[in-house]
CSV table of C-alpha atoms and ligand atoms in Angstrom, one decimal:
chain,number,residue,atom,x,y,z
A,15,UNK,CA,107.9,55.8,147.9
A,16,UNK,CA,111.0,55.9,145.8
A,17,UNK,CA,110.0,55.8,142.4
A,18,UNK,CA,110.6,52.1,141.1
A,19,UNK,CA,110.4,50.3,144.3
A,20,UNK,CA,107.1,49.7,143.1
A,21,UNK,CA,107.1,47.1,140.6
A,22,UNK,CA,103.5,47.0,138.9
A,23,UNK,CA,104.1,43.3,137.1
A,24,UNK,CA,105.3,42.0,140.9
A,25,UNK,CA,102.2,43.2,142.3
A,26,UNK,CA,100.4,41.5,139.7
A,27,UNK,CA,102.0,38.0,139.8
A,28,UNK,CA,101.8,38.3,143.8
A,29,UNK,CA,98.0,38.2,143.7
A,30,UNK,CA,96.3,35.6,145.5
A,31,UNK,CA,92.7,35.1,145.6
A,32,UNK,CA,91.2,31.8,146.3
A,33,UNK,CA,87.7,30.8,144.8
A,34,UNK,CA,84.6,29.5,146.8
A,35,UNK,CA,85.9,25.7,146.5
A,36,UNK,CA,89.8,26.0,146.4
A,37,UNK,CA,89.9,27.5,142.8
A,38,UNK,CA,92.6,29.0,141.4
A,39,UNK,CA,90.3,31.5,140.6
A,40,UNK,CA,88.0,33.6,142.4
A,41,UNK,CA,84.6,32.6,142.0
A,42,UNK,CA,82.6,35.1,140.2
A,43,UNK,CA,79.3,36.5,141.8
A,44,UNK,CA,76.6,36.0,139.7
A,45,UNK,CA,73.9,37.9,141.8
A,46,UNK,CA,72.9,41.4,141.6
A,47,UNK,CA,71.9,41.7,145.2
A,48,UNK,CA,72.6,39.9,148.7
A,49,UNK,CA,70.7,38.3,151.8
A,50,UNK,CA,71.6,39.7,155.1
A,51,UNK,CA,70.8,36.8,157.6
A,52,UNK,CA,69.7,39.9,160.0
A,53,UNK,CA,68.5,43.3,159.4
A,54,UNK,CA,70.6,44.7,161.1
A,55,UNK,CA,73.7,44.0,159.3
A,56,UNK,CA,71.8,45.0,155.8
A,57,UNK,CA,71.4,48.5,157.8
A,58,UNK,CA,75.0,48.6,159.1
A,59,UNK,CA,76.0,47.6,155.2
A,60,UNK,CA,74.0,50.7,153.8
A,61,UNK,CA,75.7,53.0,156.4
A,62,UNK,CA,79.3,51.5,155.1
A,63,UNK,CA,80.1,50.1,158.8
A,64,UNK,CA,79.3,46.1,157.9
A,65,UNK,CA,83.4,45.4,156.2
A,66,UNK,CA,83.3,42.8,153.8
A,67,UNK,CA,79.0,42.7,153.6
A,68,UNK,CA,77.9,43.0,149.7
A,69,UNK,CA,74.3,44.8,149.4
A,70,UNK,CA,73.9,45.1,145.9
A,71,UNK,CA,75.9,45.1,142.7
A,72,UNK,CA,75.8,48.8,141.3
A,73,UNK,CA,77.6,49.9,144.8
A,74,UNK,CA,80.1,46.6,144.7
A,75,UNK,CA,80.2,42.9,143.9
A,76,UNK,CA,82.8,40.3,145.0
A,77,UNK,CA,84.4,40.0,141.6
A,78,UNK,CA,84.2,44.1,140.8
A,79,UNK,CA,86.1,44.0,144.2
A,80,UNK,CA,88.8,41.4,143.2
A,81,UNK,CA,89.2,43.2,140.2
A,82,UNK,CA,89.8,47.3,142.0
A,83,UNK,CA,91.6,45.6,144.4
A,84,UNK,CA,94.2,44.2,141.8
A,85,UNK,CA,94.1,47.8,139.7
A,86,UNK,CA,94.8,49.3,142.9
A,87,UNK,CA,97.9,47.7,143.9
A,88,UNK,CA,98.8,47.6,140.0
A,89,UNK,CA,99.3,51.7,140.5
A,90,UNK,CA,99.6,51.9,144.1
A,91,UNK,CA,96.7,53.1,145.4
A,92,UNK,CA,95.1,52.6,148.6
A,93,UNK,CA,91.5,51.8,146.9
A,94,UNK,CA,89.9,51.7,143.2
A,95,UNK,CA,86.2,51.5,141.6
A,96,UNK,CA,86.0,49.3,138.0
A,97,UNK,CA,83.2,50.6,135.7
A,98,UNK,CA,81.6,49.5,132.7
A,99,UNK,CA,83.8,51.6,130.3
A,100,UNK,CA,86.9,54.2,129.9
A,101,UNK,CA,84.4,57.0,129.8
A,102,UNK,CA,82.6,55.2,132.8
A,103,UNK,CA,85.3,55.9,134.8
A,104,UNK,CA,86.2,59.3,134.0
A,105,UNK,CA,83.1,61.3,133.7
A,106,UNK,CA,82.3,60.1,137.2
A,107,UNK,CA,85.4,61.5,138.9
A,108,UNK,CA,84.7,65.4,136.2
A,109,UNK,CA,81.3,65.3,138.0
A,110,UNK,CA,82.6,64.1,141.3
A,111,UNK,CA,85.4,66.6,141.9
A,112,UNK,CA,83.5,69.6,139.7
A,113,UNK,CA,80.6,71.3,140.9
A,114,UNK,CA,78.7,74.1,139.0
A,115,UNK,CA,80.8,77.2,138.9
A,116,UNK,CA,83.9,75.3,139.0
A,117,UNK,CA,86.7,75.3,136.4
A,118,UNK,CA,88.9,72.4,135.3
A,119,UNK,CA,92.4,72.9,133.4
A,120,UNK,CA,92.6,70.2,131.0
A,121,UNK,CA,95.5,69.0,128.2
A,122,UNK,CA,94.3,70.2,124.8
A,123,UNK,CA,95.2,66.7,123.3
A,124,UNK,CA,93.4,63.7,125.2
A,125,UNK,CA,91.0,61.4,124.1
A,126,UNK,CA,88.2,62.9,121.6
A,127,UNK,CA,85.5,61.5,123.9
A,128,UNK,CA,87.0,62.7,127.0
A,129,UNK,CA,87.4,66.4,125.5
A,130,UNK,CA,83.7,66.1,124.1
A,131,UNK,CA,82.7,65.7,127.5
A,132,UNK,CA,84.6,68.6,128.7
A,133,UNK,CA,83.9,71.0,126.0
A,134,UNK,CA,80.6,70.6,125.4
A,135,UNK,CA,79.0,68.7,128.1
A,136,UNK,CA,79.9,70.3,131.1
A,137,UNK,CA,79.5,73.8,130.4
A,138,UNK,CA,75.6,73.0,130.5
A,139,UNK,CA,76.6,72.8,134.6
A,140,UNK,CA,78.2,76.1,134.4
A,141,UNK,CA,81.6,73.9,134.5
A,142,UNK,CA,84.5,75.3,132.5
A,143,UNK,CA,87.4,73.9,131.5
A,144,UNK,CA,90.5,75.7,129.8
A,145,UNK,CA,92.4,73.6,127.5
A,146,UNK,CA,95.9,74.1,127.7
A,147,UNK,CA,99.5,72.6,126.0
A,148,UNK,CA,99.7,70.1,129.1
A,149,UNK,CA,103.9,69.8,128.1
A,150,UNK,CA,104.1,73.8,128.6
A,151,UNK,CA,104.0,74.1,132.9
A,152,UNK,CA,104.0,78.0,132.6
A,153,UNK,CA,100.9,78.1,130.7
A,154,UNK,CA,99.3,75.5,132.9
A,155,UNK,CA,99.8,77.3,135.6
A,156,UNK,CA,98.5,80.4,134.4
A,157,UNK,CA,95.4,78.8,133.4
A,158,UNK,CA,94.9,78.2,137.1
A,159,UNK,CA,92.2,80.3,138.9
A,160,UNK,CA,90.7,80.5,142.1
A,161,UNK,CA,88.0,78.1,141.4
A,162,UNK,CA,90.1,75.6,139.2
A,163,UNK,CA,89.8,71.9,141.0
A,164,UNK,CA,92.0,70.1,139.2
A,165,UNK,CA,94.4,69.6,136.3
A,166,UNK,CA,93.8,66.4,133.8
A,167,UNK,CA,95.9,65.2,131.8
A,168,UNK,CA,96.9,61.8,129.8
A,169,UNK,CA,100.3,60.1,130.7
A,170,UNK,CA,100.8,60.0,127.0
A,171,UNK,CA,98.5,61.9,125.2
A,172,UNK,CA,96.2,60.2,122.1
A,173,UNK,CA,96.8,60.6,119.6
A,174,UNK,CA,99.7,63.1,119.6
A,175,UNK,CA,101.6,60.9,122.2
A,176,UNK,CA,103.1,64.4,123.8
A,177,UNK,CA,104.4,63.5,127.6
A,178,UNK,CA,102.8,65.0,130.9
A,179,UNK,CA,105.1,65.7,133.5
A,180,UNK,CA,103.4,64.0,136.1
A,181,UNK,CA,106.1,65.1,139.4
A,182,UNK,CA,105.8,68.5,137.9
A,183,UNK,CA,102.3,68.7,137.3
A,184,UNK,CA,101.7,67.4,141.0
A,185,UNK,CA,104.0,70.1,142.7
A,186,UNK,CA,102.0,72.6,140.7
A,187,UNK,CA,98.6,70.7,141.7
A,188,UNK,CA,99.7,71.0,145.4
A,189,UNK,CA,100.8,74.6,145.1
A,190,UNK,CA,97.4,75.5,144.1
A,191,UNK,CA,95.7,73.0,146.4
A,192,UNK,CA,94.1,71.1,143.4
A,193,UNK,CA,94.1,67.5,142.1
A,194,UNK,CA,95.9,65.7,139.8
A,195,UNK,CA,93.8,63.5,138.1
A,196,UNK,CA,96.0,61.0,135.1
A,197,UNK,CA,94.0,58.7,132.5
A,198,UNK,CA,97.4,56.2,132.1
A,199,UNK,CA,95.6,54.5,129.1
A,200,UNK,CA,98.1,54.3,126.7
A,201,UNK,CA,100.9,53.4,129.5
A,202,UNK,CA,99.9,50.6,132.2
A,203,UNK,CA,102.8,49.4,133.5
A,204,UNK,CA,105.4,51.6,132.0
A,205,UNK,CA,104.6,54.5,134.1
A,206,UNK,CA,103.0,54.4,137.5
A,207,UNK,CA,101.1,58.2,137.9
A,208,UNK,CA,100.3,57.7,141.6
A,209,UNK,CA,103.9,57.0,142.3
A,210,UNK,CA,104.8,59.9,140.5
A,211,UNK,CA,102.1,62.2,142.5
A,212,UNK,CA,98.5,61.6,140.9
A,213,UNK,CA,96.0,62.1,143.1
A,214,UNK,CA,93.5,60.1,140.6
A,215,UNK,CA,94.6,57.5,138.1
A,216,UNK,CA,92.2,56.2,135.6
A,217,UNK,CA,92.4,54.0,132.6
A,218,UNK,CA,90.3,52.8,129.8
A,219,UNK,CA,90.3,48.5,130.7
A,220,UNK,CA,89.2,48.2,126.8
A,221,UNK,CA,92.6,48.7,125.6
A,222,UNK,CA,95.8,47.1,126.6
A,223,UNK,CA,94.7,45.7,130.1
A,224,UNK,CA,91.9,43.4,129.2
A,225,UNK,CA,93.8,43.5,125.7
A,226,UNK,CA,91.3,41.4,123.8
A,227,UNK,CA,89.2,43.6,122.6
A,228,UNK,CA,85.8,42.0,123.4
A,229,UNK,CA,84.6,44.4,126.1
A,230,UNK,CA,84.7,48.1,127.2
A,231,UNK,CA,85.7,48.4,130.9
A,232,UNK,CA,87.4,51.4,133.0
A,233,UNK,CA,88.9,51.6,136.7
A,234,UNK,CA,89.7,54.7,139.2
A,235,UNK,CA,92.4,54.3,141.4
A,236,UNK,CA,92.5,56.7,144.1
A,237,UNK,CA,92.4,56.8,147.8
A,238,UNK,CA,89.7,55.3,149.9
A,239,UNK,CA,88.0,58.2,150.7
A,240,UNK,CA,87.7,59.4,147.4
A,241,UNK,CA,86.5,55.9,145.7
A,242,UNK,CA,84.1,55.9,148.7
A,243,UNK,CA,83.1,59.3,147.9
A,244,UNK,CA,82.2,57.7,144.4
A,245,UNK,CA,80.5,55.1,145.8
A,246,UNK,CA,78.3,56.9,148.8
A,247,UNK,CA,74.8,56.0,148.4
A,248,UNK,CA,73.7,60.0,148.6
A,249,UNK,CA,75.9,61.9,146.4
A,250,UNK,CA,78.4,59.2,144.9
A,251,UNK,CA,78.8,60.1,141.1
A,252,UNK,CA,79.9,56.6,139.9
A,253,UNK,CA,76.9,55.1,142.3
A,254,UNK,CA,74.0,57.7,141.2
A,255,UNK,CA,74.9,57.4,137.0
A,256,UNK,CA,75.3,53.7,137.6
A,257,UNK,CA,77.9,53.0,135.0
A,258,UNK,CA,79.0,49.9,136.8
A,259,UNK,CA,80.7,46.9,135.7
A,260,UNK,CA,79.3,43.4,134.9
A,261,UNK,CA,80.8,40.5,137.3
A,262,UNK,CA,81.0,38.2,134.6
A,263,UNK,CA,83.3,40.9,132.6
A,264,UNK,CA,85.6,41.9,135.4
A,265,UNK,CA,86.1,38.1,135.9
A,266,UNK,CA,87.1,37.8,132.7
A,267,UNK,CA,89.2,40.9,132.6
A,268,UNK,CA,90.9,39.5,135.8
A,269,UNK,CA,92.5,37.3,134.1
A,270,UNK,CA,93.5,38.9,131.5
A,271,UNK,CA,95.4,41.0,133.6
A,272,UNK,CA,97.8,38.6,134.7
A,273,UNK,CA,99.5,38.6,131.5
A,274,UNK,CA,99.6,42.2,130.9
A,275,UNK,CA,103.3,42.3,132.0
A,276,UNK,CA,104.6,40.1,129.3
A,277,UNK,CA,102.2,41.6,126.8
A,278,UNK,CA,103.4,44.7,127.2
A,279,UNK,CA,106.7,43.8,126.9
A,280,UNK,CA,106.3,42.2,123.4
A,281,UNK,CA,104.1,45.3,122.2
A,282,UNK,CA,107.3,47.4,123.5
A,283,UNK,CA,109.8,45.1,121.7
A,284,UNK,CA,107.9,44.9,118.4
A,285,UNK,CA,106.8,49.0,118.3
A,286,UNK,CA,110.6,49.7,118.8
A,287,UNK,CA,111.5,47.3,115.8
A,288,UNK,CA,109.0,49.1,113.5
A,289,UNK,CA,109.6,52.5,114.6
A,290,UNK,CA,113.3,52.5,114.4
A,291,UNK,CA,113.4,50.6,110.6
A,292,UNK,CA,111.0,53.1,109.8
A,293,UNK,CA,112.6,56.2,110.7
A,294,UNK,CA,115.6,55.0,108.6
A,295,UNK,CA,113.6,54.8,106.0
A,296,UNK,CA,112.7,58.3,106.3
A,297,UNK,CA,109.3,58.0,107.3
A,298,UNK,CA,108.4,60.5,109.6
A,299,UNK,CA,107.7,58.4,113.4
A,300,UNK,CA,106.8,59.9,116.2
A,301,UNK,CA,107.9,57.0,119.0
A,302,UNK,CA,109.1,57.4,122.9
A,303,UNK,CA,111.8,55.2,122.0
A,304,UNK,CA,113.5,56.7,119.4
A,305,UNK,CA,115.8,59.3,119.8
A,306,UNK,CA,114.2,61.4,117.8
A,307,UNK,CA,111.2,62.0,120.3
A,308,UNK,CA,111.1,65.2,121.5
A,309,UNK,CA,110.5,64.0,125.2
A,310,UNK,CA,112.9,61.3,125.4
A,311,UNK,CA,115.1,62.6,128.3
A,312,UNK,CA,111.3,63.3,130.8
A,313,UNK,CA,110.3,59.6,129.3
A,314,UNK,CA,113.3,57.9,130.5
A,315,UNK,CA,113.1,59.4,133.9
A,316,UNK,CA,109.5,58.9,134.4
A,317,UNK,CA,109.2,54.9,133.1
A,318,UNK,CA,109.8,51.8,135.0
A,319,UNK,CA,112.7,50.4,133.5
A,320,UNK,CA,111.6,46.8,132.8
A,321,UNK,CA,108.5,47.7,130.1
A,322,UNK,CA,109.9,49.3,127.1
A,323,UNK,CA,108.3,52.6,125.5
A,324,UNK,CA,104.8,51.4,125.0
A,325,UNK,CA,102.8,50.2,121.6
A,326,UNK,CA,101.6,53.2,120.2
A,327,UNK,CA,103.4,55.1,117.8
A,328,UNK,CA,102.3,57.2,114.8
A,329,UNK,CA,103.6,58.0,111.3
A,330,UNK,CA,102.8,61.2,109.2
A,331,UNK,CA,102.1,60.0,106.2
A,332,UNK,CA,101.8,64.1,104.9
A,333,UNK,CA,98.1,63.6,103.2
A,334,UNK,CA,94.9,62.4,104.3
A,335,UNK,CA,94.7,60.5,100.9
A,336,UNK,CA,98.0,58.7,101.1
A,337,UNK,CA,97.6,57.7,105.0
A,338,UNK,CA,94.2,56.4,103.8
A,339,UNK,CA,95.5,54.3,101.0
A,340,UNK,CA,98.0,52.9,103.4
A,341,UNK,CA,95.9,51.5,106.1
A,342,UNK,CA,94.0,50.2,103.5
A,343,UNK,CA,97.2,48.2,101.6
A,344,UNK,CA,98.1,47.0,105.4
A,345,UNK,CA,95.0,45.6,106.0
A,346,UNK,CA,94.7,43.8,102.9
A,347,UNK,CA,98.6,42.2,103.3
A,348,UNK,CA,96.8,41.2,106.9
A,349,UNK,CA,99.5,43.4,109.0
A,350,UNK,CA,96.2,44.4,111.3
A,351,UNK,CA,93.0,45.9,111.3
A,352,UNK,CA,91.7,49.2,110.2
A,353,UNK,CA,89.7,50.0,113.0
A,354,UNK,CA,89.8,52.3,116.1
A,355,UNK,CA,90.9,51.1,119.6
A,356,UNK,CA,94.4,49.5,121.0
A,357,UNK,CA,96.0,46.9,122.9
A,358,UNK,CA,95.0,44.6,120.9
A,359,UNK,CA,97.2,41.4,119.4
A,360,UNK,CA,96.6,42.1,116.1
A,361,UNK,CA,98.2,45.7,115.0
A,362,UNK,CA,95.3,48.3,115.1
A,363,UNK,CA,95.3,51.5,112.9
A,364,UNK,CA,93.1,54.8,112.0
A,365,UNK,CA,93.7,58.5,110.6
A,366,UNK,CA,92.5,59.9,114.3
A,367,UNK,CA,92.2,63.5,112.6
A,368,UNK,CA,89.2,62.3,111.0
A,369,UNK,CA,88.2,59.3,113.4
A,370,UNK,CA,89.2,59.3,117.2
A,371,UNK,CA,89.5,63.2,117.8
A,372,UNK,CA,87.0,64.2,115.3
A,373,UNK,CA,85.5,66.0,118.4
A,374,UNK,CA,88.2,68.3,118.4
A,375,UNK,CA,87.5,71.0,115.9
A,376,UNK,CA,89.7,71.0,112.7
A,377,UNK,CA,91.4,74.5,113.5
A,378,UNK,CA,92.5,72.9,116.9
A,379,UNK,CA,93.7,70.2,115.5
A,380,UNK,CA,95.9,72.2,112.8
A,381,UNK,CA,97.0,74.3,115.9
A,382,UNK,CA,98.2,71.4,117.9
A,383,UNK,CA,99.9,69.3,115.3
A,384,UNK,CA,97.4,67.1,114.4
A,385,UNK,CA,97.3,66.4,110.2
A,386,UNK,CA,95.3,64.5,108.2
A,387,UNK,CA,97.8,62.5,107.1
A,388,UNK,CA,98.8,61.2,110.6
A,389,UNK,CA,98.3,57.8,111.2
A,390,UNK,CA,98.0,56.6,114.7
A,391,UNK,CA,99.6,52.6,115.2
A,392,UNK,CA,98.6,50.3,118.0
A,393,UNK,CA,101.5,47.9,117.5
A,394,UNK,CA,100.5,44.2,118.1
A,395,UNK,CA,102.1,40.9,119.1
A,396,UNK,CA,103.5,39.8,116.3
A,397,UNK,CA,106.2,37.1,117.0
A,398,UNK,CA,107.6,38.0,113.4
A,399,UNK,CA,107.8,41.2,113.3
A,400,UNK,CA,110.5,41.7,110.4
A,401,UNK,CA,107.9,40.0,108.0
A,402,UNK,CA,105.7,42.7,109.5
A,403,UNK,CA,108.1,45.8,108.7
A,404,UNK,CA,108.5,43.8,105.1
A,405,UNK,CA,104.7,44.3,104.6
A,406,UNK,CA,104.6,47.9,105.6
A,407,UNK,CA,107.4,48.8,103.7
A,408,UNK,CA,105.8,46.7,100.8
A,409,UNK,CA,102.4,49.2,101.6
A,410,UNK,CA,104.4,51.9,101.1
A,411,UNK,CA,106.1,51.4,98.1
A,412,UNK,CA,102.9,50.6,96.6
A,413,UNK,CA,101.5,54.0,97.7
A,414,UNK,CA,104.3,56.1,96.4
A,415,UNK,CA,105.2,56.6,99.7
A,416,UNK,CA,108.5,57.3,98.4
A,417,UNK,CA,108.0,58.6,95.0
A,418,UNK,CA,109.7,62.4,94.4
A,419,UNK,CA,106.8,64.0,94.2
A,420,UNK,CA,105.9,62.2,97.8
A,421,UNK,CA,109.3,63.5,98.6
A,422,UNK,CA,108.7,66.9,97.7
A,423,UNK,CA,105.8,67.5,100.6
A,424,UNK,CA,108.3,67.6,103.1
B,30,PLP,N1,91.0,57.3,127.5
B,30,PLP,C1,91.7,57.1,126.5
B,30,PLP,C2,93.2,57.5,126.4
B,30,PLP,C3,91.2,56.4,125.4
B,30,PLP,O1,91.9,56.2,124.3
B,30,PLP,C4,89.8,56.0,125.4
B,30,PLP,C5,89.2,55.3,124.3
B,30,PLP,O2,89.6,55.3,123.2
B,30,PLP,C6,89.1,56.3,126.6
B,30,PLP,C7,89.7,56.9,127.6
B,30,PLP,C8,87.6,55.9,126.7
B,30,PLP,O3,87.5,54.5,127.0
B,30,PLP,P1,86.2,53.6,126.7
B,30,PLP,O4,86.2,53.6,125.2
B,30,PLP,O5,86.6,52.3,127.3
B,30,PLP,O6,85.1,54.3,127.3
């Protein structure tokens, strides 16, 4: 498929599930197992030949199943598999595609929980991983080796938000004969991985697709016969650690889905207002939409058009101390919470040096350009969002932010 015929928000709006009496919604399954009017049928169903049957809630429910099937056209995959969180989703699909032995080449600068799980999780099942600069092809591909399964990556990378070249990672994935497996977190909508030649997309449904912050949830989109891999009552990894879903959640995350495109617009518009006033202020922003981002030209190629360049953006503000007396100003002027997390309507911010990627040990960090006094931004919805650049400017004034000795750090 050419790369933008797909239009995610399309897909989204074109939806159309009926509830048990008419509704507008889909009525939400509030059983943890189902009758089988013969025996037979509940045997067919266990051997995956009865379509449509339900046999028990950890394998499927109705409303998980209106909910993968939505993700699933959102990114363009034949099938997907909600679970109860981010990590949910993706330490099923490590186990799932790893065995013991096996290696994995993973992007040194993902998630801290993710990388946790990879460094010092796995290896106790004799499963490697080699941690590579995921923007630097040559050294991912020499990191390859016979028994490497598969390259992960994040679309945009937390918190450094460095950009994976997902075409060019999937021509070297099918080179080796090896998956491509994308956790699109930070990007729904703005980049489509599958399109682009993921084998596996995941995302974390705690952030901007649920986007209220009152639940964790995850999704893998895939093929059928991988999410029925998952799912196989014998050696599925998402069925056997059981880290499924609640109906009532993905109901409600359902709906929150359907106004992702419009949210995600407005984060877009208001992280491009603060980012650009910033930079002219001579704060140092790291944001896909400015020119000044080193992967501008790849991120312009590789987005939809019609979404922007995302929420998150992120400020070195040179010292731990002065980034920590900034969120603290910000919060207090009620710009947004200090607190981990994203996709939220309210602005979110942390330090992820010492927070979110605190797994990552602090020599790695230096190595890979992550300083204490980096602030990581979750831009929210603000509907005024010059008041909101007046406040941080404000916050950084009071800081000394741009006091000569400040100056002088550079
Ligand atoms: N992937 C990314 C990029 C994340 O930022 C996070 C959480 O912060 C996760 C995965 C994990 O998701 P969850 O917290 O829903 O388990």
């Amino acid at each position: 498929m050419s790369k933008h015929k797909h239009h995610p928000a399309k897909e989204i709006q074109n939806l159309q599930f009926f509830g048990e009496f008419g509704g507008v919604n889909p009525s939400i399954s509030d059983s943890a197992t189902y009758t089988f009017l013969k025996a037979k049928t509940m045997l067919d169903t266990f051997e995956g030949n009865a379509e449509g049957c339900y046999l028990y809630s950890r394998h499927t429910s109705p409303s998980n199943h209106y909910l993968a099937t939505a993700l699933a056209k959102m990114e363009n995959t034949e099938a997907a598999n909600v679970a109860a969180s981010g990590m949910g989703a993706i330490t099923p699909v490590i186990l799932q595609l790893a065995n013991s032995g096996d290696h994995i080449v993973s992007s040194r600068t993902i998630y801290g929980g993710t990388y946790a799980f990879l460094k010092n999780w796995t290896p106790k099942f004799n499963i490697d991983t080699s941690f590579v600069d995921i923007t630097d092809l040559d050294k991912v591909e020499a990191a390859i080796r016979p028994n490497t399964k598969f390259i992960y990556a994040e679309t945009l990378s937390n918190p450094l938000l460095e950009l994976a070249d997902i075409e060019a990672l999937s021509r070297l994935a099918k080179k080796h004969n090896i998956k491509l497996v994308i956790d699109n977190t930070f990007t729904p909508l703005i980049f489509s991985p599958a399109v682009l030649g993921a084998d596996i997309v995941i995302h974390s449904l705690t952030k901007f697709i649920n986007g209220a912050n009152d639940t964790v949830g995850g999704v893998i989109c895939s093929t059928t016969e991988f999410i029925n891999d998952l799912k196989n009552v014998n050696d599925g990894s998402s069925m056997l650690l059981g880290p499924v879903m609640d109906s009532l959640r993905s109901a409600q995350i359902l709906k929150n889905l359907r106004t992702l495109p419009v949210r995600m617009l407005q984060h877009s518009k208001n992280a491009q207002y603060l980012a650009e006033r910033l930079e002219k202020d001579g704060v140092k922003v790291k944001y896909p939409g400015l020119e000044s981002y080193p992967q501008k030209a790849l991120f312009d190629q590789m987005k939809h058009p019609d979404f922007g360049y995302g929420g998150m953006m992120t400020l070195d503000l040179k010292t731990g101390e002065m980034a920590t007396k900034f969120m603290e100003s910000l919060q207090d002027k009620n710009v947004g919470y200090l607190a981990v997390s994203l996709g939220f309507y309210k602005t979110l911010f942390n330090a992820p040096g010492k927070g979110t990627s605190s797994e990552v040990p602090e020599e790695e960090q230096a190595e890979m350009g992550l300083s204490d006094g980096l602030v990581r931004m979750s831009v929210g919805l603000d509907f005024d969002i010059e008041d909101t650049y007046q406040k941080m400017k404000e916050a950084l004034n009071e800081i000394g932010f741009f006091s000569p000795e400040t100056k002088s750090l550079n």
